Amino acid sequence: MPPVPPYDLIIIGSGQAGNPLADAFHAAGKRVALIERADVGGTCVNTGCTPTKTMVASAEVASLANRAAEYGIHTAAVSADLKAVVARKQAIVDTSRHNNEKRFTQGIDLYRGTAAFTAPKAITVALNAGGTQALTADLLVIDTGLSSTTPRIPGIDTIPYLDNASIMQLDQLPAHLLILGGGYIGLEFAQMFRRFGSQVTVIQDSPRILPHEDPDITEAITQILRDDGITILLDTKATAIAATPTSLTLTCDNHQTLTATHLLVAAGRHPNTQALNLPAAGIATDPKGFIQVDDRLQTSVPGIYATGDVKGGPAFTHIAYDDYRILKANLLEGGSRTTTGRPVPYCVFIDPELGRIGLSETEAHKANIPYELAKIPMSRVARATETGQTRGFLKALVDPATHQILGAAILGAQGGEIMAMLQIAMMGRIPYPDLRDAIFAHPTYAESLNSLFTSLD
């Protein structure tokens, strides 16, 4: 295709950092090109937050309906119409994607294809429609995200296994779903499909699910999921997979053999950097392919930045969006924002939710940081008792000398919202006694903070 004049900014990937950054540069009168090889909106919109949490909501309705008798309500037998669940999910995804695509009718040039560097400030796009297009710019941002990793298990390439995207396109409920991986993605889908009516088995190759969380959290979640009817096999490694016309068989290192109808691979994710030809630009990566950046998100090449999951670190939409704010402040507004010291709140959207912020007990022990622990079961929260949501617990670490909140883990109903209240207190440096003695409306989940910090008295 004919050459085009240099752009002020080229963004590779339309994720939750790249899209708003394109808007900001366009609003500042800059010429912007955005390259996307798949659907606009990135992981969050298309295969991550939006679709999974939509389907989680359907699963929660199914669970509550199955518990109706506990509340004195009698219903007919509950069943999941997976086609309808997926259709509802897809309608919400399509709306969100359409909203993301609107920007490309307003002066931002969208190239649908795969980008590869030919020099530090030069890109060639292999267009999805055929042909190539050469592009140049003084500023480039890489926002290409992650993809599901396929484990090296003999036979896995002979079966039609599922990943986090394809499992949400099923139109029939799996009779028995095997899940390789006990991380956030695997557990959300495990509980979801169990609530839809599938038999579910989770295989985790380490002694604990969610191994980066504190042991008391992982033990509680393991028991909750087992109470829900999910089989969880710990310290178990898959060594071979074989398929039959109607099922698949997975052999484990403990000589156990499992037979199921479907397999979900949720055993990690890797950065989408293979096609970028990063060596041509001199962009440094770590051994796993993650792009290395400094605290202002600049790569080893001046003028080239990386945002979101592709640079490693916490793989969360809200972190990617903050990456956008850093680049907007520094590149357009003359600021000096960095990633240093920023909080990393996150939630695991099982039921009950896990909301996490700040220091964990494990981290405190490793760093020899003194702390006092406030901890209560959700059964002590009036609102949880009244709504029948008493599983889980709340805990927070506080500094014994300053009474500042160091971190918290809320495993319970509205766990993410309660965690956010504690995050705001940490941002405002509000000492825990102020929350202990605050007047919160009764009965709300917020009121649990009174009880949580009274446990330190």
Short mmCIF file of C-alpha atoms in Angstrom, two decimals:
data_model
loop_
_atom_site.label_atom_id
_atom_site.label_comp_id
_atom_site.label_asym_id
_atom_site.label_seq_id
_atom_site.Cartn_x
_atom_site.Cartn_y
_atom_site.Cartn_z
CA MET A 1 0.00 0.00 0.00
CA PRO A 2 1.20 3.60 -0.57
CA PRO A 3 3.23 5.21 2.23
CA VAL A 4 1.52 7.45 4.77
CA PRO A 5 3.01 10.47 6.56
CA PRO A 6 4.58 9.82 9.97
CA TYR A 7 2.20 9.67 12.89
CA ASP A 8 2.66 11.42 16.21
CA LEU A 9 1.76 8.18 18.01
CA ILE A 10 1.39 4.54 17.01
CA ILE A 11 -0.32 2.19 19.46
CA ILE A 12 -0.06 -1.57 18.95
CA GLY A 13 -3.05 -3.24 20.61
CA SER A 14 -6.40 -1.79 21.64
CA GLY A 15 -6.50 -2.65 25.34
CA GLN A 16 -7.50 -0.64 28.35
CA ALA A 17 -4.38 1.52 28.19
CA GLY A 18 -4.05 1.94 24.44
CA ASN A 19 -7.64 2.97 23.69
CA PRO A 20 -7.97 5.92 26.07
CA LEU A 21 -4.41 7.01 25.22
CA ALA A 22 -5.42 7.17 21.55
CA ASP A 23 -8.37 9.36 22.53
CA ALA A 24 -6.19 11.66 24.63
CA PHE A 25 -3.60 12.19 21.89
CA HIS A 26 -6.31 12.75 19.27
CA ALA A 27 -8.01 15.30 21.52
CA ALA A 28 -4.66 17.09 21.79
CA GLY A 29 -4.56 17.43 17.99
CA LYS A 30 -2.10 14.61 17.36
CA ARG A 31 -2.19 12.12 14.49
CA VAL A 32 -2.76 8.66 15.96
CA ALA A 33 -2.67 5.17 14.46
CA LEU A 34 -3.87 2.11 16.32
CA ILE A 35 -3.09 -1.44 15.17
CA GLU A 36 -5.31 -4.34 16.26
CA ARG A 37 -5.18 -7.87 14.86
CA ALA A 38 -8.31 -9.14 16.62
CA ASP A 39 -11.38 -7.54 18.21
CA VAL A 40 -11.17 -3.98 19.45
CA GLY A 41 -11.21 -3.59 23.22
CA GLY A 42 -8.55 -6.04 24.28
CA THR A 43 -8.85 -8.91 26.73
CA CYS A 44 -11.08 -7.13 29.24
CA VAL A 45 -13.89 -6.39 26.80
CA ASN A 46 -13.71 -9.51 24.65
CA THR A 47 -12.47 -12.49 26.66
CA GLY A 48 -11.82 -11.22 30.18
CA CYS A 49 -13.66 -9.06 32.69
CA THR A 50 -16.81 -8.20 30.74
CA PRO A 51 -17.81 -11.67 29.49
CA THR A 52 -16.64 -13.68 32.50
CA LYS A 53 -18.31 -11.50 35.10
CA THR A 54 -21.49 -11.49 33.03
CA MET A 55 -21.53 -15.29 33.08
CA VAL A 56 -20.56 -15.34 36.77
CA ALA A 57 -23.69 -13.28 37.41
CA SER A 58 -25.81 -15.92 35.67
CA ALA A 59 -24.18 -18.62 37.78
CA GLU A 60 -24.92 -16.66 40.96
CA VAL A 61 -28.60 -16.47 40.00
CA ALA A 62 -28.63 -20.25 39.47
CA SER A 63 -27.01 -20.80 42.85
CA LEU A 64 -29.45 -18.55 44.66
CA ALA A 65 -32.39 -20.22 42.93
CA ASN A 66 -31.11 -23.61 44.05
CA ARG A 67 -30.94 -22.26 47.62
CA ALA A 68 -34.44 -20.80 47.53
CA ALA A 69 -35.80 -23.27 50.07
CA GLU A 70 -33.33 -21.94 52.66
CA TYR A 71 -35.18 -18.62 52.42
CA GLY A 72 -38.61 -20.19 52.61
CA ILE A 73 -39.20 -19.91 48.87
CA HIS A 74 -40.18 -22.97 46.83
CA THR A 75 -39.40 -23.14 43.13
CA ALA A 76 -39.43 -25.70 40.37
CA ALA A 77 -36.23 -27.51 39.43
CA VAL A 78 -33.51 -25.10 38.28
CA SER A 79 -31.58 -25.69 35.06
CA ALA A 80 -29.16 -23.59 33.06
CA ASP A 81 -29.82 -22.75 29.41
CA LEU A 82 -26.20 -22.29 28.35
CA LYS A 83 -27.15 -20.92 24.93
CA ALA A 84 -29.17 -18.18 26.62
CA VAL A 85 -26.38 -17.49 29.13
CA VAL A 86 -23.85 -17.14 26.31
CA ALA A 87 -26.22 -14.99 24.25
CA ARG A 88 -26.69 -12.60 27.18
CA LYS A 89 -22.93 -12.45 27.63
CA GLN A 90 -22.33 -11.81 23.94
CA ALA A 91 -24.88 -9.00 23.77
CA ILE A 92 -23.09 -7.17 26.59
CA VAL A 93 -19.69 -7.79 24.99
CA ASP A 94 -20.93 -6.53 21.62
CA THR A 95 -22.25 -3.33 23.20
CA SER A 96 -18.98 -2.72 25.03
CA ARG A 97 -16.93 -3.44 21.90
CA HIS A 98 -19.12 -1.10 19.84
CA ASN A 99 -18.51 1.66 22.38
CA ASN A 100 -14.77 1.07 22.06
CA GLU A 101 -14.93 1.18 18.26
CA LYS A 102 -16.68 4.57 18.15
CA ARG A 103 -13.34 6.36 18.52
CA PHE A 104 -12.25 5.10 15.09
CA THR A 105 -14.93 7.11 13.34
CA GLN A 106 -13.60 10.26 14.93
CA GLY A 107 -10.16 10.69 13.39
CA ILE A 108 -8.06 7.87 14.85
CA ASP A 109 -6.73 5.58 12.13
CA LEU A 110 -7.38 1.90 12.80
CA TYR A 111 -5.26 -0.72 11.03
CA ARG A 112 -6.58 -4.25 11.41
CA GLY A 113 -3.62 -6.55 11.21
CA THR A 114 -0.44 -7.81 12.86
CA ALA A 115 2.36 -5.35 13.59
CA ALA A 116 6.08 -6.08 13.40
CA PHE A 117 8.98 -3.71 13.99
CA THR A 118 11.39 -3.12 11.10
CA ALA A 119 13.39 -0.47 12.99
CA PRO A 120 13.06 1.32 16.36
CA LYS A 121 10.41 3.75 15.10
CA ALA A 122 9.12 1.84 12.09
CA ILE A 123 6.31 -0.72 11.85
CA THR A 124 5.01 -2.95 9.09
CA VAL A 125 1.41 -4.13 9.44
CA ALA A 126 0.37 -7.39 7.79
CA LEU A 127 -3.23 -6.40 7.15
CA ASN A 128 -5.99 -8.90 7.86
CA ALA A 129 -7.57 -8.01 4.52
CA GLY A 130 -4.32 -8.68 2.64
CA GLY A 131 -1.22 -6.66 1.85
CA THR A 132 1.02 -4.67 4.15
CA GLN A 133 1.28 -1.10 5.36
CA ALA A 134 4.45 0.63 6.57
CA LEU A 135 4.01 3.13 9.42
CA THR A 136 6.40 5.37 11.36
CA ALA A 137 6.16 7.57 14.46
CA ASP A 138 8.41 9.16 17.05
CA LEU A 139 6.27 7.70 19.86
CA LEU A 140 5.09 4.10 20.03
CA VAL A 141 3.13 2.23 22.70
CA ILE A 142 2.89 -1.57 22.89
CA ASP A 143 -0.37 -2.75 24.47
CA THR A 144 -0.68 -6.29 23.11
CA GLY A 145 -1.68 -8.19 26.28
CA LEU A 146 -1.46 -11.90 27.05
CA SER A 147 -2.66 -15.23 25.67
CA SER A 148 -3.38 -18.55 27.32
CA THR A 149 -0.36 -20.82 27.64
CA THR A 150 -0.60 -24.44 26.52
CA PRO A 151 1.25 -26.76 28.93
CA ARG A 152 3.66 -29.32 27.51
CA ILE A 153 1.65 -32.47 28.14
CA PRO A 154 1.93 -35.40 25.74
CA GLY A 155 -1.25 -35.71 23.72
CA ILE A 156 -2.66 -32.25 24.41
CA ASP A 157 -2.30 -31.31 20.76
CA THR A 158 -4.60 -34.19 19.79
CA ILE A 159 -7.69 -32.95 21.66
CA PRO A 160 -9.93 -29.88 21.22
CA TYR A 161 -9.19 -28.35 24.63
CA LEU A 162 -10.76 -25.10 25.81
CA ASP A 163 -9.14 -21.86 26.95
CA ASN A 164 -10.60 -18.84 28.74
CA ALA A 165 -12.08 -17.54 25.48
CA SER A 166 -13.44 -20.66 23.80
CA ILE A 167 -15.13 -21.98 26.96
CA MET A 168 -17.44 -18.97 26.83
CA GLN A 169 -18.61 -19.96 23.35
CA LEU A 170 -19.95 -23.39 24.30
CA ASP A 171 -23.60 -24.00 23.52
CA GLN A 172 -23.92 -27.23 25.47
CA LEU A 173 -23.09 -27.78 29.12
CA PRO A 174 -20.09 -30.06 29.74
CA ALA A 175 -21.06 -33.23 31.57
CA HIS A 176 -17.67 -33.28 33.29
CA LEU A 177 -15.25 -30.38 32.99
CA LEU A 178 -11.58 -30.91 33.89
CA ILE A 179 -9.66 -27.71 34.65
CA LEU A 180 -5.89 -27.59 34.55
CA GLY A 181 -4.90 -24.81 36.95
CA GLY A 182 -6.11 -23.56 40.30
CA GLY A 183 -5.54 -19.86 39.73
CA TYR A 184 -8.02 -17.01 39.45
CA ILE A 185 -9.25 -17.94 35.97
CA GLY A 186 -9.59 -21.66 36.68
CA LEU A 187 -11.51 -21.17 39.92
CA GLU A 188 -13.98 -18.64 38.51
CA PHE A 189 -14.88 -21.03 35.70
CA ALA A 190 -14.93 -24.02 38.07
CA GLN A 191 -17.58 -22.52 40.31
CA MET A 192 -19.48 -21.07 37.37
CA PHE A 193 -19.88 -24.36 35.52
CA ARG A 194 -20.56 -26.30 38.70
CA ARG A 195 -23.46 -23.94 39.35
CA PHE A 196 -24.68 -24.42 35.80
CA GLY A 197 -24.82 -28.17 36.50
CA SER A 198 -21.53 -29.65 35.29
CA GLN A 199 -19.38 -32.03 37.26
CA VAL A 200 -16.08 -30.16 37.77
CA THR A 201 -12.59 -31.30 38.71
CA VAL A 202 -9.71 -28.86 39.28
CA ILE A 203 -6.15 -30.14 38.97
CA GLN A 204 -3.47 -28.06 40.67
CA ASP A 205 0.22 -28.99 40.46
CA SER A 206 1.18 -27.24 43.72
CA PRO A 207 0.10 -27.93 47.32
CA ARG A 208 -2.41 -25.05 47.30
CA ILE A 209 -4.77 -23.32 44.91
CA LEU A 210 -4.09 -19.58 44.57
CA PRO A 211 -0.56 -20.15 45.85
CA HIS A 212 0.23 -16.43 46.03
CA GLU A 213 -2.46 -15.85 48.66
CA ASP A 214 -2.10 -16.43 52.41
CA PRO A 215 -2.60 -20.05 53.49
CA ASP A 216 -5.74 -19.31 55.52
CA ILE A 217 -7.34 -17.76 52.44
CA THR A 218 -6.51 -20.67 50.15
CA GLU A 219 -7.64 -23.22 52.73
CA ALA A 220 -10.97 -21.43 53.18
CA ILE A 221 -11.56 -21.13 49.43
CA THR A 222 -10.65 -24.78 48.90
CA GLN A 223 -13.24 -25.82 51.46
CA ILE A 224 -15.87 -23.49 50.02
CA LEU A 225 -15.42 -24.91 46.52
CA ARG A 226 -15.45 -28.47 47.80
CA ASP A 227 -18.65 -27.69 49.70
CA ASP A 228 -20.05 -26.55 46.36
CA GLY A 229 -19.36 -30.00 44.95
CA ILE A 230 -16.12 -29.26 43.08
CA THR A 231 -13.35 -31.87 43.20
CA ILE A 232 -9.95 -30.26 43.84
CA LEU A 233 -6.83 -32.37 43.36
CA LEU A 234 -3.69 -30.78 44.84
CA ASP A 235 -0.05 -31.67 44.19
CA THR A 236 -1.22 -33.37 41.02
CA LYS A 237 0.47 -33.08 37.62
CA ALA A 238 -1.02 -34.17 34.32
CA THR A 239 1.41 -36.42 32.45
CA ALA A 240 -0.59 -37.50 29.40
CA ILE A 241 -3.88 -36.83 27.63
CA ALA A 242 -5.75 -39.06 25.20
CA ALA A 243 -9.07 -38.70 23.41
CA THR A 244 -11.87 -41.07 22.55
CA PRO A 245 -14.89 -40.28 20.32
CA THR A 246 -16.96 -39.24 23.35
CA SER A 247 -14.51 -38.30 26.11
CA LEU A 248 -10.92 -37.58 27.07
CA THR A 249 -8.64 -39.30 29.55
CA LEU A 250 -6.03 -37.53 31.61
CA THR A 251 -3.28 -39.45 33.35
CA CYS A 252 -1.63 -37.93 36.42
CA ASP A 253 1.77 -38.40 38.04
CA ASN A 254 0.18 -40.18 41.00
CA HIS A 255 -1.07 -42.89 38.58
CA GLN A 256 -4.61 -41.52 38.85
CA THR A 257 -6.64 -41.54 35.65
CA LEU A 258 -9.46 -39.05 35.09
CA THR A 259 -12.12 -39.26 32.40
CA ALA A 260 -14.14 -36.24 31.36
CA THR A 261 -15.97 -34.70 28.42
CA HIS A 262 -14.18 -31.32 28.31
CA LEU A 263 -10.81 -29.86 29.30
CA LEU A 264 -10.16 -26.23 30.20
CA VAL A 265 -6.52 -25.17 30.18
CA ALA A 266 -6.01 -22.38 32.73
CA ALA A 267 -2.35 -22.99 33.51
CA GLY A 268 -0.91 -19.55 32.94
CA ARG A 269 -0.62 -16.85 30.29
CA HIS A 270 2.22 -15.53 28.16
CA PRO A 271 2.87 -12.12 26.56
CA ASN A 272 1.81 -11.45 22.98
CA THR A 273 5.26 -10.42 21.77
CA GLN A 274 6.23 -13.23 19.41
CA ALA A 275 5.03 -11.52 16.22
CA LEU A 276 6.35 -8.05 17.08
CA ASN A 277 9.96 -8.67 15.95
CA LEU A 278 11.20 -6.77 18.99
CA PRO A 279 14.91 -7.40 18.22
CA ALA A 280 14.59 -5.20 15.12
CA ALA A 281 13.79 -2.31 17.44
CA GLY A 282 16.25 -3.31 20.17
CA ILE A 283 13.47 -3.70 22.76
CA ALA A 284 14.56 -5.78 25.74
CA THR A 285 12.41 -8.55 27.22
CA ASP A 286 12.80 -10.88 30.16
CA PRO A 287 13.29 -14.65 29.68
CA LYS A 288 9.51 -15.18 29.48
CA GLY A 289 9.06 -12.58 26.76
CA PHE A 290 7.61 -9.78 28.91
CA ILE A 291 8.72 -6.35 27.77
CA GLN A 292 10.98 -4.66 30.31
CA VAL A 293 10.05 -1.10 31.28
CA ASP A 294 11.19 1.51 33.77
CA ASP A 295 8.95 3.20 36.35
CA ARG A 296 7.63 5.52 33.65
CA LEU A 297 6.75 2.58 31.37
CA GLN A 298 9.53 3.31 28.85
CA THR A 299 11.21 0.32 27.28
CA SER A 300 14.95 0.00 26.63
CA VAL A 301 14.40 2.18 23.55
CA PRO A 302 13.63 5.89 24.18
CA GLY A 303 10.23 6.87 22.86
CA ILE A 304 8.83 3.33 22.94
CA TYR A 305 6.58 2.40 25.85
CA ALA A 306 4.73 -0.71 27.00
CA THR A 307 1.48 -0.79 28.93
CA GLY A 308 -0.86 -3.34 30.44
CA ASP A 309 -0.20 -7.05 30.79
CA VAL A 310 2.53 -7.33 28.13
CA LYS A 311 5.07 -5.74 30.45
CA GLY A 312 4.53 -8.27 33.24
CA GLY A 313 3.52 -7.48 36.79
CA PRO A 314 -0.09 -7.40 37.96
CA ALA A 315 -2.33 -8.36 35.04
CA PHE A 316 -5.39 -6.29 35.90
CA THR A 317 -7.51 -3.92 33.82
CA HIS A 318 -7.31 -1.19 36.44
CA ILE A 319 -3.50 -1.35 36.38
CA ALA A 320 -3.53 -1.02 32.59
CA TYR A 321 -5.82 1.99 32.88
CA ASP A 322 -3.45 3.59 35.37
CA ASP A 323 -0.64 2.97 32.88
CA TYR A 324 -2.65 5.12 30.46
CA ARG A 325 -2.93 7.88 33.08
CA ILE A 326 0.84 7.80 33.63
CA LEU A 327 1.60 8.18 29.93
CA LYS A 328 -1.06 10.84 29.42
CA ALA A 329 0.35 12.88 32.31
CA ASN A 330 3.97 12.50 31.24
CA LEU A 331 3.75 12.65 27.45
CA LEU A 332 0.98 15.20 27.02
CA GLU A 333 0.92 17.24 30.23
CA GLY A 334 4.60 17.51 31.17
CA GLY A 335 4.11 15.44 34.32
CA SER A 336 6.41 13.06 36.13
CA ARG A 337 4.14 10.23 37.26
CA THR A 338 5.63 6.80 37.93
CA THR A 339 4.50 3.32 38.90
CA THR A 340 6.47 3.45 42.13
CA GLY A 341 4.39 2.67 45.20
CA ARG A 342 1.02 2.52 43.48
CA PRO A 343 -1.54 0.27 45.20
CA VAL A 344 -2.63 -2.96 43.52
CA PRO A 345 -6.18 -3.78 44.62
CA TYR A 346 -7.82 -6.80 43.06
CA CYS A 347 -10.75 -9.17 43.35
CA VAL A 348 -11.30 -12.85 42.61
CA PHE A 349 -14.91 -13.18 41.50
CA ILE A 350 -15.78 -16.48 43.04
CA ASP A 351 -18.64 -16.59 45.54
CA PRO A 352 -17.90 -15.32 48.10
CA GLU A 353 -15.63 -12.71 46.55
CA LEU A 354 -12.03 -12.22 47.56
CA GLY A 355 -10.95 -8.58 47.72
CA ARG A 356 -7.26 -7.85 48.37
CA ILE A 357 -5.29 -4.67 48.99
CA GLY A 358 -1.87 -3.92 50.39
CA LEU A 359 0.37 -6.15 52.47
CA SER A 360 -0.44 -9.81 53.05
CA GLU A 361 0.61 -11.79 56.10
CA THR A 362 2.98 -13.84 53.98
CA GLU A 363 4.66 -10.67 52.68
CA ALA A 364 4.84 -9.19 56.16
CA HIS A 365 6.58 -12.29 57.51
CA LYS A 366 9.09 -12.34 54.64
CA ALA A 367 9.94 -8.67 55.12
CA ASN A 368 9.96 -8.85 58.95
CA ILE A 369 7.32 -6.11 59.12
CA PRO A 370 5.56 -6.02 62.51
CA TYR A 371 1.78 -6.05 62.45
CA GLU A 372 -1.33 -6.78 64.46
CA LEU A 373 -4.05 -8.88 62.87
CA ALA A 374 -7.74 -8.05 62.99
CA LYS A 375 -9.85 -11.01 61.88
CA ILE A 376 -13.50 -12.03 62.17
CA PRO A 377 -15.70 -14.60 60.38
CA MET A 378 -18.44 -13.33 58.08
CA SER A 379 -20.91 -15.01 60.41
CA ARG A 380 -20.32 -12.09 62.80
CA VAL A 381 -21.59 -9.61 60.20
CA ALA A 382 -25.29 -8.93 60.73
CA ARG A 383 -25.99 -8.21 57.08
CA ALA A 384 -24.31 -11.46 56.02
CA THR A 385 -26.44 -13.45 58.45
CA GLU A 386 -29.64 -11.78 57.28
CA THR A 387 -28.86 -12.43 53.60
CA GLY A 388 -27.59 -15.97 54.14
CA GLN A 389 -24.07 -15.10 52.95
CA THR A 390 -21.95 -16.13 55.94
CA ARG A 391 -19.10 -17.96 54.25
CA GLY A 392 -15.61 -16.51 54.55
CA PHE A 393 -13.88 -14.00 56.81
CA LEU A 394 -12.40 -10.52 56.98
CA LYS A 395 -8.87 -9.73 58.05
CA ALA A 396 -6.67 -6.66 58.10
CA LEU A 397 -3.07 -5.99 59.08
CA VAL A 398 -2.36 -2.82 61.06
CA ASP A 399 0.83 -1.12 62.20
CA PRO A 400 1.09 -1.55 66.02
CA ALA A 401 2.76 1.84 66.43
CA THR A 402 0.86 4.11 64.02
CA HIS A 403 -2.45 2.20 63.81
CA GLN A 404 -2.30 2.60 60.02
CA ILE A 405 -3.87 -0.15 57.92
CA LEU A 406 -1.17 -2.07 56.06
CA GLY A 407 -3.31 -4.46 54.05
CA ALA A 408 -6.52 -6.46 54.01
CA ALA A 409 -8.11 -9.57 52.60
CA ILE A 410 -11.90 -9.78 52.52
CA LEU A 411 -13.28 -13.20 51.63
CA GLY A 412 -17.00 -12.68 51.82
CA ALA A 413 -20.12 -11.20 50.28
CA GLN A 414 -19.30 -7.78 48.80
CA GLY A 415 -15.63 -8.53 49.48
CA GLY A 416 -14.43 -6.22 46.74
CA GLU A 417 -16.54 -3.31 47.96
CA ILE A 418 -15.44 -3.69 51.58
CA MET A 419 -11.83 -3.92 50.40
CA ALA A 420 -12.28 -0.65 48.47
CA MET A 421 -13.43 1.08 51.67
CA LEU A 422 -10.23 -0.03 53.37
CA GLN A 423 -8.20 1.12 50.38
CA ILE A 424 -9.73 4.59 50.67
CA ALA A 425 -8.86 4.61 54.38
CA MET A 426 -5.28 3.65 53.51
CA MET A 427 -5.10 6.41 50.88
CA GLY A 428 -6.32 8.94 53.42
CA ARG A 429 -4.07 7.52 56.16
CA ILE A 430 -7.07 7.02 58.43
CA PRO A 431 -6.02 4.99 61.51
CA TYR A 432 -8.03 1.87 62.21
CA PRO A 433 -9.62 3.18 65.46
CA ASP A 434 -11.47 5.77 63.38
CA LEU A 435 -13.13 2.97 61.42
CA ARG A 436 -13.72 0.95 64.57
CA ASP A 437 -15.60 3.88 66.10
CA ALA A 438 -17.28 5.22 62.94
CA ILE A 439 -21.06 5.22 62.61
CA PHE A 440 -22.03 3.14 59.60
CA ALA A 441 -25.65 2.52 58.67
CA HIS A 442 -27.13 -0.64 60.15
CA PRO A 443 -27.40 -3.22 58.73
CA THR A 444 -24.83 -2.81 55.94
CA TYR A 445 -21.73 -4.75 55.00
CA ALA A 446 -19.76 -1.56 55.73
CA GLU A 447 -20.69 -1.97 59.37
CA SER A 448 -18.46 -5.05 59.44
CA LEU A 449 -15.48 -2.70 59.83
CA ASN A 450 -16.72 -1.80 63.33
CA SER A 451 -16.57 -5.44 64.33
CA LEU A 452 -13.36 -6.18 62.46
CA PHE A 453 -11.31 -3.55 64.25
CA THR A 454 -13.02 -4.06 67.59
CA SER A 455 -11.40 -7.51 67.50
CA LEU A 456 -8.09 -5.77 68.22
CA ASP A 457 -9.29 -4.38 71.56
#
